[in-house]
Short mmCIF file of C-alpha atoms and ligand atoms in Angstrom, two decimals:
data_model
loop_
_atom_site.label_atom_id
_atom_site.label_comp_id
_atom_site.label_asym_id
_atom_site.label_seq_id
_atom_site.Cartn_x
_atom_site.Cartn_y
_atom_site.Cartn_z
CA UNK E 1 105.19 -1.19 99.23
CA UNK E 2 108.73 -2.42 99.65
CA UNK E 3 111.76 -0.58 100.94
CA UNK E 4 114.24 -0.79 98.15
CA UNK E 5 117.93 -0.84 99.01
CA UNK E 6 120.14 0.63 96.64
CA UNK E 7 123.69 -0.56 96.87
CA UNK E 8 126.62 0.25 94.52
CA UNK E 9 129.20 -2.69 94.12
CA UNK E 10 132.32 -2.29 92.25
CA UNK E 11 134.80 -4.47 94.35
CA UNK E 12 133.73 -7.88 94.91
CA UNK E 13 136.02 -8.64 98.02
CA UNK E 14 135.55 -5.32 99.50
CA UNK E 15 131.56 -5.84 99.16
CA UNK E 16 131.45 -9.31 100.06
CA UNK E 17 129.03 -8.62 102.96
CA UNK E 18 126.54 -6.88 100.83
CA UNK E 19 126.67 -9.89 98.06
CA UNK E 20 126.06 -12.08 101.00
CA UNK E 21 123.22 -10.16 102.08
CA UNK E 22 121.75 -10.15 98.38
CA UNK E 23 122.01 -13.77 98.39
CA UNK E 24 120.26 -14.09 101.89
CA UNK E 25 117.44 -12.14 100.34
CA UNK E 26 117.21 -14.54 97.55
CA UNK E 27 117.01 -17.64 99.54
CA UNK E 28 114.58 -16.01 101.85
CA UNK E 29 112.05 -15.33 98.75
CA UNK E 30 112.78 -11.83 98.00
CA UNK E 31 113.47 -9.60 94.96
CA UNK E 32 117.01 -8.15 93.89
CA UNK E 33 117.50 -6.34 90.64
CA UNK E 34 121.40 -7.36 89.41
CA UNK E 35 123.53 -6.08 86.74
CA UNK E 36 124.42 -8.27 83.79
CA UNK E 37 126.46 -7.46 80.62
CA UNK E 38 123.35 -7.33 78.69
CA UNK E 39 120.76 -5.74 80.69
CA UNK E 40 119.60 -5.49 84.29
CA UNK E 41 117.65 -8.50 85.64
CA UNK E 42 115.27 -8.85 88.35
CA UNK E 43 116.02 -11.84 90.44
CA UNK E 44 114.30 -14.47 92.69
CA UNK E 45 115.08 -17.97 93.78
CA UNK E 46 114.26 -19.87 90.54
CA UNK E 47 113.51 -23.13 92.51
CA UNK E 48 110.76 -21.26 94.76
CA UNK E 49 107.40 -21.08 93.03
CA UNK E 50 106.10 -18.27 95.49
CA UNK E 51 109.66 -15.91 94.55
CA UNK E 52 109.18 -16.81 91.02
CA UNK E 53 105.44 -15.57 91.00
CA UNK E 54 106.24 -12.10 92.94
CA UNK E 55 108.58 -11.53 89.75
CA UNK E 56 105.32 -11.54 87.61
CA UNK E 57 103.61 -9.41 90.03
CA UNK E 58 106.52 -6.74 90.10
CA UNK E 59 106.73 -6.42 86.33
CA UNK E 60 103.38 -6.76 85.51
CA UNK E 61 104.20 -9.69 83.21
CA UNK E 62 101.64 -12.29 81.87
CA UNK E 63 102.25 -15.46 83.42
CA UNK E 64 102.53 -17.67 80.55
CA UNK E 65 105.79 -15.74 79.68
CA UNK E 66 108.54 -18.08 81.01
CA UNK E 67 111.79 -16.84 82.87
CA UNK E 68 115.24 -17.27 82.25
CA UNK E 69 117.25 -18.90 85.13
CA UNK E 70 120.77 -17.47 85.65
CA UNK E 71 123.63 -19.25 87.15
CA UNK E 72 127.40 -18.49 88.06
CA UNK E 73 128.85 -21.47 86.12
CA UNK E 74 128.37 -24.96 84.01
CA UNK E 75 128.60 -26.64 87.53
CA UNK E 76 125.13 -25.38 88.55
CA UNK E 77 123.40 -26.32 85.66
CA UNK E 78 122.25 -29.55 86.82
CA UNK E 79 120.35 -27.71 89.71
CA UNK E 80 117.54 -27.15 86.86
CA UNK E 81 118.67 -28.98 83.97
CA UNK E 82 117.50 -32.66 83.49
CA UNK E 83 119.99 -33.48 80.93
CA UNK E 84 122.55 -31.68 78.97
CA UNK E 85 123.13 -32.54 75.12
CA UNK E 86 126.60 -32.66 73.36
CA UNK E 87 125.68 -29.48 71.71
CA UNK E 88 124.45 -27.70 74.62
CA UNK E 89 127.75 -28.86 76.19
CA UNK E 90 129.64 -27.39 73.33
CA UNK E 91 127.92 -23.87 73.43
CA UNK E 92 128.50 -23.87 77.21
CA UNK E 93 132.10 -24.29 76.91
CA UNK E 94 132.41 -21.70 73.85
CA UNK E 95 129.94 -18.87 74.75
CA UNK E 96 129.61 -19.17 78.62
CA UNK E 97 129.86 -16.79 80.52
CA UNK E 98 128.08 -14.58 77.85
CA UNK E 99 124.84 -13.53 76.26
CA UNK E 100 123.67 -16.78 75.21
CA UNK E 101 120.55 -18.71 76.84
CA UNK E 102 120.30 -22.41 76.28
CA UNK E 103 116.68 -24.29 76.48
CA UNK E 104 117.13 -27.58 78.53
CA UNK E 105 114.96 -30.29 79.70
CA UNK E 106 113.83 -29.30 83.29
CA UNK E 107 114.55 -30.85 86.60
CA UNK E 108 111.26 -31.61 88.49
CA UNK E 109 112.23 -29.42 90.98
CA UNK E 110 112.22 -26.27 88.95
CA UNK E 111 108.45 -24.72 89.43
CA UNK E 112 105.83 -24.07 86.63
CA UNK E 113 105.85 -20.64 87.80
CA UNK E 114 109.36 -20.28 86.14
CA UNK E 115 108.91 -22.25 83.02
CA UNK E 116 105.30 -21.17 82.37
CA UNK E 117 104.34 -24.57 82.61
CA UNK E 118 106.49 -25.90 79.80
CA UNK E 119 108.79 -28.85 80.36
CA UNK E 120 112.19 -27.08 79.57
CA UNK E 121 113.95 -24.48 81.29
CA UNK E 122 115.94 -21.44 79.91
CA UNK E 123 119.63 -21.09 81.47
CA UNK E 124 122.26 -18.63 81.07
CA UNK E 125 125.51 -17.59 82.66
CA UNK E 126 125.96 -13.90 82.38
CA UNK E 127 129.53 -12.49 81.92
CA UNK E 128 129.47 -9.90 84.62
CA UNK E 129 131.75 -10.31 87.58
CA UNK E 130 129.43 -8.90 90.21
CA UNK E 131 126.41 -10.74 88.99
CA UNK E 132 128.38 -14.07 89.06
CA UNK E 133 129.43 -13.28 92.67
CA UNK E 134 125.82 -12.44 93.64
CA UNK E 135 124.92 -15.57 91.92
CA UNK E 136 127.43 -17.87 94.05
CA UNK E 137 126.28 -15.72 97.30
CA UNK E 138 122.54 -17.09 96.28
CA UNK E 139 123.44 -20.68 95.87
CA UNK E 140 120.27 -21.35 93.66
CA UNK E 141 119.78 -20.57 90.34
CA UNK E 142 118.20 -17.19 89.98
CA UNK E 143 115.21 -16.45 87.70
CA UNK E 144 116.33 -12.81 86.26
CA UNK E 145 113.74 -11.61 83.55
CA UNK E 146 114.54 -7.68 82.63
CA UNK E 147 114.18 -5.33 85.29
CA UNK E 148 111.58 -3.26 83.58
CA UNK E 149 107.92 -2.99 84.02
CA UNK E 150 106.16 -5.28 81.01
CA UNK E 151 106.32 -3.79 77.51
CA UNK E 152 108.59 -1.08 78.65
CA UNK E 153 112.25 -0.71 77.39
CA UNK E 154 114.74 -2.87 79.35
CA UNK E 155 117.11 -0.88 81.91
CA UNK E 156 120.81 -0.77 81.35
CA UNK E 157 121.56 1.46 84.15
CA UNK E 158 120.41 1.43 87.83
CA UNK E 159 118.96 4.67 87.69
CA UNK E 160 116.58 3.36 84.78
CA UNK E 161 115.73 0.40 87.04
CA UNK E 162 114.91 2.57 89.94
CA UNK E 163 112.93 4.56 87.71
CA UNK E 164 110.41 1.09 87.33
CA UNK E 165 111.28 -0.81 90.36
CA UNK E 166 111.71 1.35 93.45
CA UNK E 167 109.27 0.05 96.10
CA UNK E 168 108.64 -3.11 94.04
CA UNK E 169 111.71 -5.03 94.97
CA UNK E 170 113.95 -5.41 98.32
CA UNK E 171 117.47 -4.69 96.77
CA UNK E 172 118.81 -3.09 93.63
CA UNK E 173 122.69 -3.61 92.88
CA UNK E 174 124.11 -0.94 90.71
CA UNK E 175 127.04 -2.58 88.74
CA UNK E 176 127.50 0.08 86.32
CA UNK E 177 125.97 0.59 82.74
CA UNK E 178 125.51 -2.68 80.69
CA UNK E 179 128.42 -3.62 78.29
CA UNK E 180 126.15 -5.14 75.40
CA UNK E 181 122.69 -3.52 76.09
CA UNK E 182 120.21 -6.05 74.29
CA UNK E 183 118.99 -8.91 75.83
CA UNK E 184 120.88 -12.55 75.48
CA UNK E 185 120.25 -14.78 72.34
CA UNK E 186 117.75 -17.70 73.06
CA UNK E 187 118.61 -21.19 71.34
CA UNK E 188 117.28 -24.21 71.13
CA UNK E 189 119.47 -27.42 70.26
CA UNK E 190 117.92 -30.31 67.91
CA UNK E 191 118.73 -34.15 67.89
CA UNK E 192 121.37 -33.54 64.87
CA UNK E 193 123.70 -31.20 66.10
CA UNK E 194 122.11 -28.16 65.33
CA UNK E 195 120.58 -25.12 66.80
CA UNK E 196 117.33 -22.89 66.53
CA UNK E 197 117.70 -19.15 67.46
CA UNK E 198 114.55 -18.30 69.20
CA UNK E 199 115.55 -14.57 70.01
CA UNK E 200 118.60 -13.01 68.44
CA UNK E 201 121.06 -11.51 70.68
CA UNK E 202 124.85 -10.82 71.67
CA UNK E 203 125.88 -14.16 70.31
CA UNK E 204 125.02 -13.94 66.84
CA UNK E 205 124.11 -16.40 64.19
CA UNK E 206 127.51 -16.19 62.72
CA UNK E 207 129.29 -16.83 65.97
CA UNK E 208 127.22 -19.83 66.55
CA UNK E 209 127.93 -21.38 63.08
CA UNK E 210 131.63 -21.21 63.94
CA UNK E 211 130.95 -24.46 66.50
CA UNK E 212 127.76 -25.72 65.22
CA UNK E 213 126.85 -26.78 61.57
CA UNK E 214 123.17 -26.19 61.52
CA UNK E 215 121.93 -22.64 62.38
CA UNK E 216 118.36 -21.65 61.95
CA UNK E 217 115.96 -18.76 62.85
CA UNK E 218 112.63 -19.92 64.47
CA UNK E 219 110.29 -19.34 61.61
CA UNK E 220 108.33 -16.60 63.38
CA UNK E 221 111.30 -14.53 63.51
CA UNK E 222 111.86 -14.79 59.89
CA UNK E 223 108.14 -14.52 58.45
CA UNK E 224 106.30 -13.09 61.40
CA UNK E 225 103.80 -16.03 61.15
CA UNK E 226 102.69 -18.90 63.27
CA UNK E 227 103.70 -19.38 66.95
CA UNK E 228 107.03 -18.22 68.30
CA UNK E 229 108.96 -20.93 70.43
CA UNK E 230 109.86 -18.38 72.79
CA UNK E 231 106.52 -17.20 74.12
CA UNK E 232 107.67 -14.34 75.19
CA UNK E 233 108.38 -13.16 71.61
CA UNK E 234 104.39 -12.64 70.63
CA UNK E 235 104.06 -10.11 73.41
CA UNK E 236 104.37 -5.96 72.53
CA UNK E 237 108.03 -5.26 74.10
CA UNK E 238 110.72 -2.93 74.20
CA UNK E 239 108.21 -0.09 73.68
CA UNK E 240 108.66 3.61 74.39
CA UNK E 241 105.56 5.56 74.93
CA UNK E 242 105.52 7.67 71.75
CA UNK E 243 105.08 5.82 68.28
CA UNK E 244 108.17 5.34 66.28
CA UNK E 245 109.24 4.85 62.58
CA UNK E 246 112.69 3.29 61.86
CA UNK E 247 114.45 4.23 58.55
CA UNK E 248 117.44 1.95 57.36
CA UNK E 249 119.88 2.87 54.71
CA UNK E 250 122.53 5.10 53.52
CA UNK E 251 123.32 8.44 55.50
CA UNK E 252 121.94 10.52 52.75
CA UNK E 253 118.69 8.30 52.34
CA UNK E 254 117.80 8.16 55.82
CA UNK E 255 118.65 11.72 56.55
CA UNK E 256 116.26 12.36 53.69
CA UNK E 257 113.48 10.20 54.90
CA UNK E 258 113.62 11.47 58.21
CA UNK E 259 113.55 15.11 57.18
CA UNK E 260 110.55 14.84 55.31
CA UNK E 261 108.82 12.64 57.98
CA UNK E 262 109.62 15.49 60.56
CA UNK E 263 108.04 18.05 58.29
CA UNK E 264 104.88 16.32 57.95
CA UNK E 265 104.89 15.73 61.85
CA UNK E 266 105.42 19.47 62.24
CA UNK E 267 102.66 20.44 60.02
CA UNK E 268 100.52 18.36 62.22
CA UNK E 269 101.65 20.28 65.29
CA UNK E 270 103.69 16.96 66.53
CA UNK E 271 106.73 17.45 68.51
CA UNK E 272 109.44 15.00 67.08
CA UNK E 273 112.49 13.21 68.77
CA UNK E 274 115.34 11.90 66.70
CA UNK E 275 117.37 8.44 67.63
CA UNK E 276 120.24 8.83 65.12
CA UNK E 277 123.65 8.65 64.59
CA UNK E 278 126.16 11.53 64.36
CA UNK E 279 126.24 11.62 60.83
CA UNK E 280 122.34 11.57 59.85
CA UNK E 281 121.94 13.82 63.10
CA UNK E 282 124.39 16.44 61.48
CA UNK E 283 121.88 17.79 59.20
CA UNK E 284 118.58 17.23 60.66
CA UNK E 285 116.35 20.02 61.98
CA UNK E 286 116.52 21.32 65.71
CA UNK E 287 114.58 18.92 67.71
CA UNK E 288 114.83 16.73 70.75
CA UNK E 289 117.79 14.05 69.79
CA UNK E 290 119.57 11.35 71.11
CA UNK E 291 122.64 10.41 69.30
CA UNK E 292 123.79 6.94 69.65
CA UNK E 293 127.16 6.51 67.75
CA UNK E 294 128.50 6.57 64.47
CA UNK E 295 126.54 5.25 61.35
CA UNK E 296 126.36 1.80 61.13
CA UNK E 297 127.83 0.80 64.48
CA UNK E 298 125.76 -2.00 65.81
CA UNK E 299 127.50 -2.33 69.20
CA UNK E 300 126.80 1.46 69.87
CA UNK E 301 123.45 1.11 69.18
CA UNK E 302 122.83 -1.94 70.96
CA UNK E 303 124.24 -0.46 73.93
CA UNK E 304 122.37 3.12 73.78
CA UNK E 305 119.12 1.75 72.05
CA UNK E 306 116.99 1.21 75.52
CA UNK E 307 118.32 4.46 77.39
CA UNK E 308 117.72 6.49 74.06
CA UNK E 309 114.03 5.30 73.95
CA UNK E 310 113.65 5.98 77.69
CA UNK E 311 114.93 9.60 77.19
CA UNK E 312 111.83 10.27 74.94
CA UNK E 313 109.53 9.07 77.57
CA UNK E 314 111.08 11.64 79.80
CA UNK E 315 110.71 14.37 77.23
CA UNK E 316 107.22 13.18 75.99
CA UNK E 317 107.88 13.46 72.21
CA UNK E 318 104.60 12.60 69.98
CA UNK E 319 106.74 11.00 67.53
CA UNK E 320 110.11 9.17 67.44
CA UNK E 321 111.95 9.23 64.34
CA UNK E 322 115.00 6.43 64.37
CA UNK E 323 117.84 5.41 62.37
CA UNK E 324 118.23 1.68 62.07
CA UNK E 325 121.19 -0.66 61.10
CA UNK E 326 121.64 -3.84 58.80
CA UNK E 327 120.47 -6.89 60.18
CA UNK E 328 123.80 -8.59 60.08
CA UNK E 329 125.84 -9.88 63.20
CA UNK E 330 124.50 -8.17 66.02
CA UNK E 331 122.37 -5.87 64.03
CA UNK E 332 119.87 -8.60 63.89
CA UNK E 333 119.43 -8.30 67.75
CA UNK E 334 119.03 -4.52 67.24
CA UNK E 335 116.64 -4.51 64.48
CA UNK E 336 114.45 -7.43 66.19
CA UNK E 337 114.13 -5.06 69.11
CA UNK E 338 113.65 -1.58 66.95
CA UNK E 339 111.04 -3.34 64.74
CA UNK E 340 109.07 -4.41 67.96
CA UNK E 341 109.58 -0.84 69.60
CA UNK E 342 108.17 0.63 66.31
CA UNK E 343 105.12 -1.82 66.07
CA UNK E 344 106.77 -3.38 62.71
CA UNK E 345 107.05 0.17 61.17
CA UNK E 346 110.47 -0.07 59.49
CA UNK E 347 111.50 1.41 56.26
CA UNK E 348 114.52 0.38 54.12
CA UNK E 349 115.12 3.73 52.18
P1 AMP U 1 113.10 -11.78 79.39
O1 AMP U 1 113.87 -12.60 80.53
O2 AMP U 1 112.13 -10.84 80.06
O3 AMP U 1 114.08 -11.13 78.31
O4 AMP U 1 112.36 -12.95 78.60
C1 AMP U 1 112.47 -14.31 78.53
C2 AMP U 1 112.67 -14.95 77.26
O5 AMP U 1 112.78 -16.18 77.26
C3 AMP U 1 111.15 -14.87 77.12
O6 AMP U 1 110.87 -14.51 75.56
C4 AMP U 1 110.56 -16.25 76.99
O7 AMP U 1 109.61 -16.93 76.40
C5 AMP U 1 111.96 -17.00 76.47
N1 AMP U 1 111.74 -18.54 77.43
C6 AMP U 1 111.83 -18.51 78.89
N2 AMP U 1 112.04 -19.90 78.84
C7 AMP U 1 111.67 -20.61 77.54
C8 AMP U 1 111.61 -21.92 77.59
N3 AMP U 1 111.70 -22.98 78.19
N4 AMP U 1 111.29 -22.10 75.94
C9 AMP U 1 111.25 -21.22 75.10
N5 AMP U 1 111.34 -19.98 75.58
C10 AMP U 1 111.53 -19.62 76.83
MG1 MG U 2 112.33 -8.33 79.24
#
């Protein structure tokens, strides 16, 4: 077991010594959890095979699921990418720093342990000042998957990180709650100036379309058939301990559906947790509830989703009844995660 040092960093200049210490831990092959605008990441030297392998051990993650390497800016991309296409260049200029991960051909120095043996590498530059100062201090691309035990919801606060990672990592940098709350969009560029979305996230299809002529979804995301191009998408993920049912529709329709499901569950002697908007929650029976914001507010739901799900693990409910959102804009990323959390149990009412 490791001795985990928890540090809070709010001021990059004042806390320069702590950032330098974190960078040294990475260069020495250790693990540092760091904040980003999406979710907290568990970081290791992305060019060090042993360090990358220790991420898999700390998370209990399957080894064919490749890691995303984080970099402090465009200048650092060549440390891991063998070439940069004009489309990738355009995407970086437009959306970095930000929640967009781009797949590149990999440099030979990037180990198989980071890419799951693929000949490509996933890179991202987070929009978070503390994170980028930490990446600069590290001086190497930092492999950074979400800092949760594999299959559990991703952490969006340092407290949630400590719940899963205390004793498994050398340092946790607390940079406050994450602004976005769901993981980055992952895209692959094709040879004709278009992109394929392998995982929806904070940079939406609509946003990509403003600079790229063709935007398509990986077939697996749309149909659930075939092999996903991002290997990680095939795994159970983002899952709370209790089973979950999601209803999507108008306030009245969702309320009626959740009430009925609640009554059925109560007849079976089950305890219920609601994950709902203020509007839907207003008329639901008295049960454990996590209210995430106003009906239809995708940003609020994205920010609160994982904390809400984790609250039901703490309170040990038997069934989670949740309100979803239209799959437009950021809603596509939110519903992708909710569908996985619910094992596909989504009802349009
Ligand atoms: P996480 O960092 O835990 O949010 O997961 C990283 C995601 O990126 C997983 O779904 C991986 O399968 C995906 N990924 C990482 N590298 C690649 C790559 N070279 N090609 C396709 N997907 C990748
Ligand atoms: Mg993850």
